[in-house]
CSV table of C-alpha atoms and ligand atoms in Angstrom, one decimal:
chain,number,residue,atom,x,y,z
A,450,UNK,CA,70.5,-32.5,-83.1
A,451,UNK,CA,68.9,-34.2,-80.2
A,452,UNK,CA,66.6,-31.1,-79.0
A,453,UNK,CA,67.0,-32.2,-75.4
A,454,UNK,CA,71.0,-32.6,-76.2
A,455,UNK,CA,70.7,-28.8,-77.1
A,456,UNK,CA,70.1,-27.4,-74.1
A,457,UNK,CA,73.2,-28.7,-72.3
A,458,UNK,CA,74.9,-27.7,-75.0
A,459,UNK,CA,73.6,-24.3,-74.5
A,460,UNK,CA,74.4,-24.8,-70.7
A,461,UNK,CA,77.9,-25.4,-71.1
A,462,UNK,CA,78.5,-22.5,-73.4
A,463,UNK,CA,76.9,-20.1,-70.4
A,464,UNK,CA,78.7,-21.5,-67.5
A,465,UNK,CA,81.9,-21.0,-69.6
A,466,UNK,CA,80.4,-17.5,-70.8
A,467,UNK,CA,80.1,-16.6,-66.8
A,468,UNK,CA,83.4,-18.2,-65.8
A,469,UNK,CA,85.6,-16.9,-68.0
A,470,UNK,CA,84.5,-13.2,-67.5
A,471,UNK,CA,84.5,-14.0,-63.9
A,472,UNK,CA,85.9,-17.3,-62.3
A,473,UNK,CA,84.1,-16.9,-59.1
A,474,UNK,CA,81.2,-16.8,-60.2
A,475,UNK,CA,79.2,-19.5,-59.3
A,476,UNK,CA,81.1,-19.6,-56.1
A,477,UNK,CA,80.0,-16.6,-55.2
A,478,UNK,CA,76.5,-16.7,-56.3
A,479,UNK,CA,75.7,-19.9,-54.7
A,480,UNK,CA,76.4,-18.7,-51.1
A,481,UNK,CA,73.0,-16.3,-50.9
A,482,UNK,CA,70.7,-14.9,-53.2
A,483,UNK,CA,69.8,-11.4,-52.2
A,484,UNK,CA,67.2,-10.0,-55.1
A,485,UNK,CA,65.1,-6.8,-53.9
A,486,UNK,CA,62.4,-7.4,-56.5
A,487,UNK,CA,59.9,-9.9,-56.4
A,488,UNK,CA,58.2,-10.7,-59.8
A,489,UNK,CA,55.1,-11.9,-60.7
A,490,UNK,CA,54.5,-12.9,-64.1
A,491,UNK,CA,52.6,-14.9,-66.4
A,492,UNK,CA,54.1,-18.5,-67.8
A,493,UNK,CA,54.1,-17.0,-71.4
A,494,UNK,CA,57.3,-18.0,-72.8
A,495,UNK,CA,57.5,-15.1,-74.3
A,496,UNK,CA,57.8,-13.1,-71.2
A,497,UNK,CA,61.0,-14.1,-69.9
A,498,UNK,CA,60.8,-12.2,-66.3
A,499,UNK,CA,65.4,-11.8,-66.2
A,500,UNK,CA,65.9,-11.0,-69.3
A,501,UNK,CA,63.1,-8.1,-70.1
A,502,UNK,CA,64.4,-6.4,-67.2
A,503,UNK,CA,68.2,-7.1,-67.1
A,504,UNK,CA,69.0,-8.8,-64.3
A,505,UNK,CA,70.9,-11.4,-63.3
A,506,UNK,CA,70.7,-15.1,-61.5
A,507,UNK,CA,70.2,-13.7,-57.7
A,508,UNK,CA,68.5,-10.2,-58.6
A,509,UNK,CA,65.1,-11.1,-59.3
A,510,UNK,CA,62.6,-13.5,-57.2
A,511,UNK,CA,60.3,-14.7,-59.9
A,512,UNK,CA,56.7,-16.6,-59.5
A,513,UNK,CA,54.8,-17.3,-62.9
A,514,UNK,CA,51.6,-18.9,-63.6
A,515,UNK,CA,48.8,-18.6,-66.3
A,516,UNK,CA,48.0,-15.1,-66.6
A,517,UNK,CA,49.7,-13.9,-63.7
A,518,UNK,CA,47.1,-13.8,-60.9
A,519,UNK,CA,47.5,-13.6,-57.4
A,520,UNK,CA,44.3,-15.4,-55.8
A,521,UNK,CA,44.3,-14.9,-52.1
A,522,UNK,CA,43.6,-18.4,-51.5
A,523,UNK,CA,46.6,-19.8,-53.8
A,524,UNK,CA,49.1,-21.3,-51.2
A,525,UNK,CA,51.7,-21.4,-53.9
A,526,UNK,CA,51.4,-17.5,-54.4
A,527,UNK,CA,51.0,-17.0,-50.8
A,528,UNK,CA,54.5,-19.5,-49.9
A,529,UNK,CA,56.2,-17.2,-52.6
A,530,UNK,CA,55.3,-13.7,-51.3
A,531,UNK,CA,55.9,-14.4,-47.6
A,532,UNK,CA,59.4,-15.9,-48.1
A,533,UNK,CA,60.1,-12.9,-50.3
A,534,UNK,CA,58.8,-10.2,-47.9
A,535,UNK,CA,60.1,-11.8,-44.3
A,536,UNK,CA,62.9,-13.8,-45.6
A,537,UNK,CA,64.1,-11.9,-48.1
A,538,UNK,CA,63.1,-8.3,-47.4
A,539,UNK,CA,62.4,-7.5,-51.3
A,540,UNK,CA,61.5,-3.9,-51.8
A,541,UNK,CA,59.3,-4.3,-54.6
A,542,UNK,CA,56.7,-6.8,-55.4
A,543,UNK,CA,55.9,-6.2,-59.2
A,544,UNK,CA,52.8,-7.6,-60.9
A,545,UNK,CA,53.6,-7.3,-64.8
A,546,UNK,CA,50.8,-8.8,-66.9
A,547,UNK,CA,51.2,-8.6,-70.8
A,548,UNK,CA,49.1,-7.6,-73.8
A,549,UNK,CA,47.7,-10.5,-76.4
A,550,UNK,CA,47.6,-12.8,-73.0
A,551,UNK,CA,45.9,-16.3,-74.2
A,552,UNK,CA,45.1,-16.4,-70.3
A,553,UNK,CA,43.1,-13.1,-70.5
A,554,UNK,CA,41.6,-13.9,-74.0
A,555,UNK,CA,40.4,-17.4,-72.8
A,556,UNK,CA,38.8,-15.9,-70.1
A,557,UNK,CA,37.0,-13.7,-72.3
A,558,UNK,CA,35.3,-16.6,-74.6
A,559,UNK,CA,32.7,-19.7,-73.3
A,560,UNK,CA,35.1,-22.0,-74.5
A,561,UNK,CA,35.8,-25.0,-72.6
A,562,UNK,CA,39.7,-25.5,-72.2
A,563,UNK,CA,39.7,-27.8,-69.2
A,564,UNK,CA,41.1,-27.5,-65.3
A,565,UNK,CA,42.6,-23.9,-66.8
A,566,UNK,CA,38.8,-22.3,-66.7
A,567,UNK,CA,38.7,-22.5,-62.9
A,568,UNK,CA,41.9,-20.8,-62.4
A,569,UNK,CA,40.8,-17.9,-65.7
A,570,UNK,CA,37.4,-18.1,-63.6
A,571,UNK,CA,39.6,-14.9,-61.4
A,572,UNK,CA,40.0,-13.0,-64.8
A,573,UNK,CA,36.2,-13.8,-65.5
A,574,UNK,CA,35.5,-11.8,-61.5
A,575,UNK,CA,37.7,-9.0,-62.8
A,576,UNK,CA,35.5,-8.8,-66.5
A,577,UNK,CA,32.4,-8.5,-64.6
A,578,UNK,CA,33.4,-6.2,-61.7
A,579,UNK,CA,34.2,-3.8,-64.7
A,580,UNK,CA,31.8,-4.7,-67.4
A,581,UNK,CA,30.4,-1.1,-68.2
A,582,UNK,CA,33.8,0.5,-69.3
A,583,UNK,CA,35.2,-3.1,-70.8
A,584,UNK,CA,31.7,-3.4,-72.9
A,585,UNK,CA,32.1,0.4,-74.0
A,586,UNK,CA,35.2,-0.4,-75.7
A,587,UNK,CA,34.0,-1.4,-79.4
A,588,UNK,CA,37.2,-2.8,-80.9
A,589,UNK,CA,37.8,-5.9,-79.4
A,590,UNK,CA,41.7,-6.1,-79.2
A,591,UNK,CA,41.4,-3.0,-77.2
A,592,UNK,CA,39.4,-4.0,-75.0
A,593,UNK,CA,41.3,-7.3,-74.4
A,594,UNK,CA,44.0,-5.5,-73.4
A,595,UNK,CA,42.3,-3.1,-71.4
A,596,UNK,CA,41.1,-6.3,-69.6
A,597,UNK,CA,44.8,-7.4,-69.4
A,598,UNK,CA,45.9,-4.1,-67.7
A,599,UNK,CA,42.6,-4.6,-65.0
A,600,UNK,CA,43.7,-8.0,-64.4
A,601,UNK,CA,46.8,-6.8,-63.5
A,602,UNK,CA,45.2,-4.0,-60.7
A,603,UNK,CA,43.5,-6.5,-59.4
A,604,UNK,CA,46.1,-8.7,-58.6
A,605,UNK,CA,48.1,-5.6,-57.2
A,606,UNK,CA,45.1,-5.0,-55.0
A,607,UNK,CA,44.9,-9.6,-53.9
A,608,UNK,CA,48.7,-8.4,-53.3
A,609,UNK,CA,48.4,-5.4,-50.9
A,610,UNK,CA,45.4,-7.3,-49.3
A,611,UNK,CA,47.4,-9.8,-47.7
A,612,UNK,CA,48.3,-10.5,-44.0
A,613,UNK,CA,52.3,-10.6,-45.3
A,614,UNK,CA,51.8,-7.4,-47.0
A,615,UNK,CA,50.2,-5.3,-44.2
A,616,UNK,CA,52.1,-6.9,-41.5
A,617,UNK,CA,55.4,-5.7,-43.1
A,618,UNK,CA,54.1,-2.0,-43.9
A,619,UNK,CA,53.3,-2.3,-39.9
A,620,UNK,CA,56.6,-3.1,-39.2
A,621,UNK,CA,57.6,0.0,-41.3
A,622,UNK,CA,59.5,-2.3,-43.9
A,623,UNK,CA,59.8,-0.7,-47.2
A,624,UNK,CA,57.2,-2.5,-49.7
A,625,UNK,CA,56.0,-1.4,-52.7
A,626,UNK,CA,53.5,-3.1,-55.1
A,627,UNK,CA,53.6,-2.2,-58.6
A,628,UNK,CA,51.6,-3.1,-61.4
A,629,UNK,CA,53.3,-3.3,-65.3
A,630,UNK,CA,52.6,-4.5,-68.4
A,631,UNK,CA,55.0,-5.4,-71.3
A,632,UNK,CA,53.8,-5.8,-75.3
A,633,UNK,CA,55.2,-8.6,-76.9
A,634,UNK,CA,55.7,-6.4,-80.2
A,635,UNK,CA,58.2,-4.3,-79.2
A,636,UNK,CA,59.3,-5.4,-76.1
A,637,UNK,CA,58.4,-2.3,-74.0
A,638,UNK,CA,57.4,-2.7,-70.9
A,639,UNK,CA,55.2,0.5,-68.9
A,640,UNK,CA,53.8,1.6,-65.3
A,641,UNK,CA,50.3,1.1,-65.1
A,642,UNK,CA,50.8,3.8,-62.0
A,643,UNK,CA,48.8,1.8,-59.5
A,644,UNK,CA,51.6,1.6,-56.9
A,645,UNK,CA,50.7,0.7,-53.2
A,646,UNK,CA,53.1,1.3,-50.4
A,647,UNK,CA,51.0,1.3,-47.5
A,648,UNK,CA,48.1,0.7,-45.6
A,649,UNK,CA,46.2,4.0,-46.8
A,650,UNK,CA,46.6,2.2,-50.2
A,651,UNK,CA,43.8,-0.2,-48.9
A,652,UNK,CA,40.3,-0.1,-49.1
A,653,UNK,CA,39.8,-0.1,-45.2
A,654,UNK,CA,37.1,-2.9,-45.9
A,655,UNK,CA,40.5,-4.8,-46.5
A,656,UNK,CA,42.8,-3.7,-43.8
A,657,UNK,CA,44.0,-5.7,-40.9
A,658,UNK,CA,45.5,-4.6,-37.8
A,659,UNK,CA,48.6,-6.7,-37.1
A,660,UNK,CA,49.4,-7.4,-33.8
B,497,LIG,CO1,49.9,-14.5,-70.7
């Protein structure tokens, strides 16, 4: 079969799967979207943001990109987390990075993969800020992942160190930033425990007073 041809195939059979367990469905759904969780993820396809965490069309606000990084400087990242924060008043901004990440390991080589090494160039920042305990770990898978797991800090910290952040913790709107990480071999996914919910999170080198 056409492989293109598939997929509305595969789209008929779930609006009919949706419709006939609830015939308002997509009327419903399609007036507002109301998710409390913002995700940020990596474009791996094996990472499917919904379906790891079992939510629905409408529940979960979902940015992906190679590796899942947050650069503060990323207008696409930046459009994505102000809409969720003052438009949509998510609760819960969660970076979840994942182990085996050809985005992490790239960055860990010298090989040249093209427009790609600029944007792994952030993972490369994150290798060197913690080269000691990264270069301490002998076994290399381990340390890849360990590498994964920093990545993902660090983009919890890019998070927390934004102007949309702080501004909303000003405002006293609930906001918490969590970092996760999932393993593609059993499909767990666990807390790295690096929560931030509030300006005494920050280093105070990053904190800005909001009018
Ligand atoms: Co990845």
């Amino acid at each position: 079969m056409d492989k293109l041809r598939l997929l509305f195939e595969n789209n008929s059979d779930w609006v009919r799967s949706k419709t006939s367990k609830d015939p308002d469905y997509f009327a419903r759904t399609s007036k507002d979207q109301l998710p409390l969780y913002l995700w940020v993820g990596c474009s791996d396809s094996r990472v499917p943001a919904n379906e790891i965490v079992g939510l629905d069309p409408g529940e979960l606000f979902v940015h992906r990109n190679v590796a899942n990084l947050f650069p503060h400087t990323d207008f696409n990242c930046l459009s994505v987390l102000e809409f969720a924060v003052d438009i949509l008043k998510i609760e819960h901004v969660i970076v979840c990075g994942h182990y085996d990440c050809g985005g992490v390991k790239a960055a860990m080589t010298d090989h040249h993969l093209g427009l790609v090494d600029n944007w792994l160039r952030n993972i490369r920042d994150v290798y060197a800020a913690h080269r000691t305990e990264l270069e301490d770990i002998l076994n290399e898978k381990q340390r890849y992942n360990r590498l994964v797991e920093l990545n993902v800090l660090q983009q919890v910290k890019n998070i927390s160190h934004t102007t949309i952040v702080q501004r909303a913790w000003d405002r006293k709107q609930p906001l918490t930033v969590h970092g996760w990480v999932y393993r593609l071999d059993n499909g767990k996914l666990s807390d790295l425990a690096c929560n931030r919910s509030g300006t005494a999170d920050v280093d105070p080198i990053y904190r800005i007073r909001t009018p």
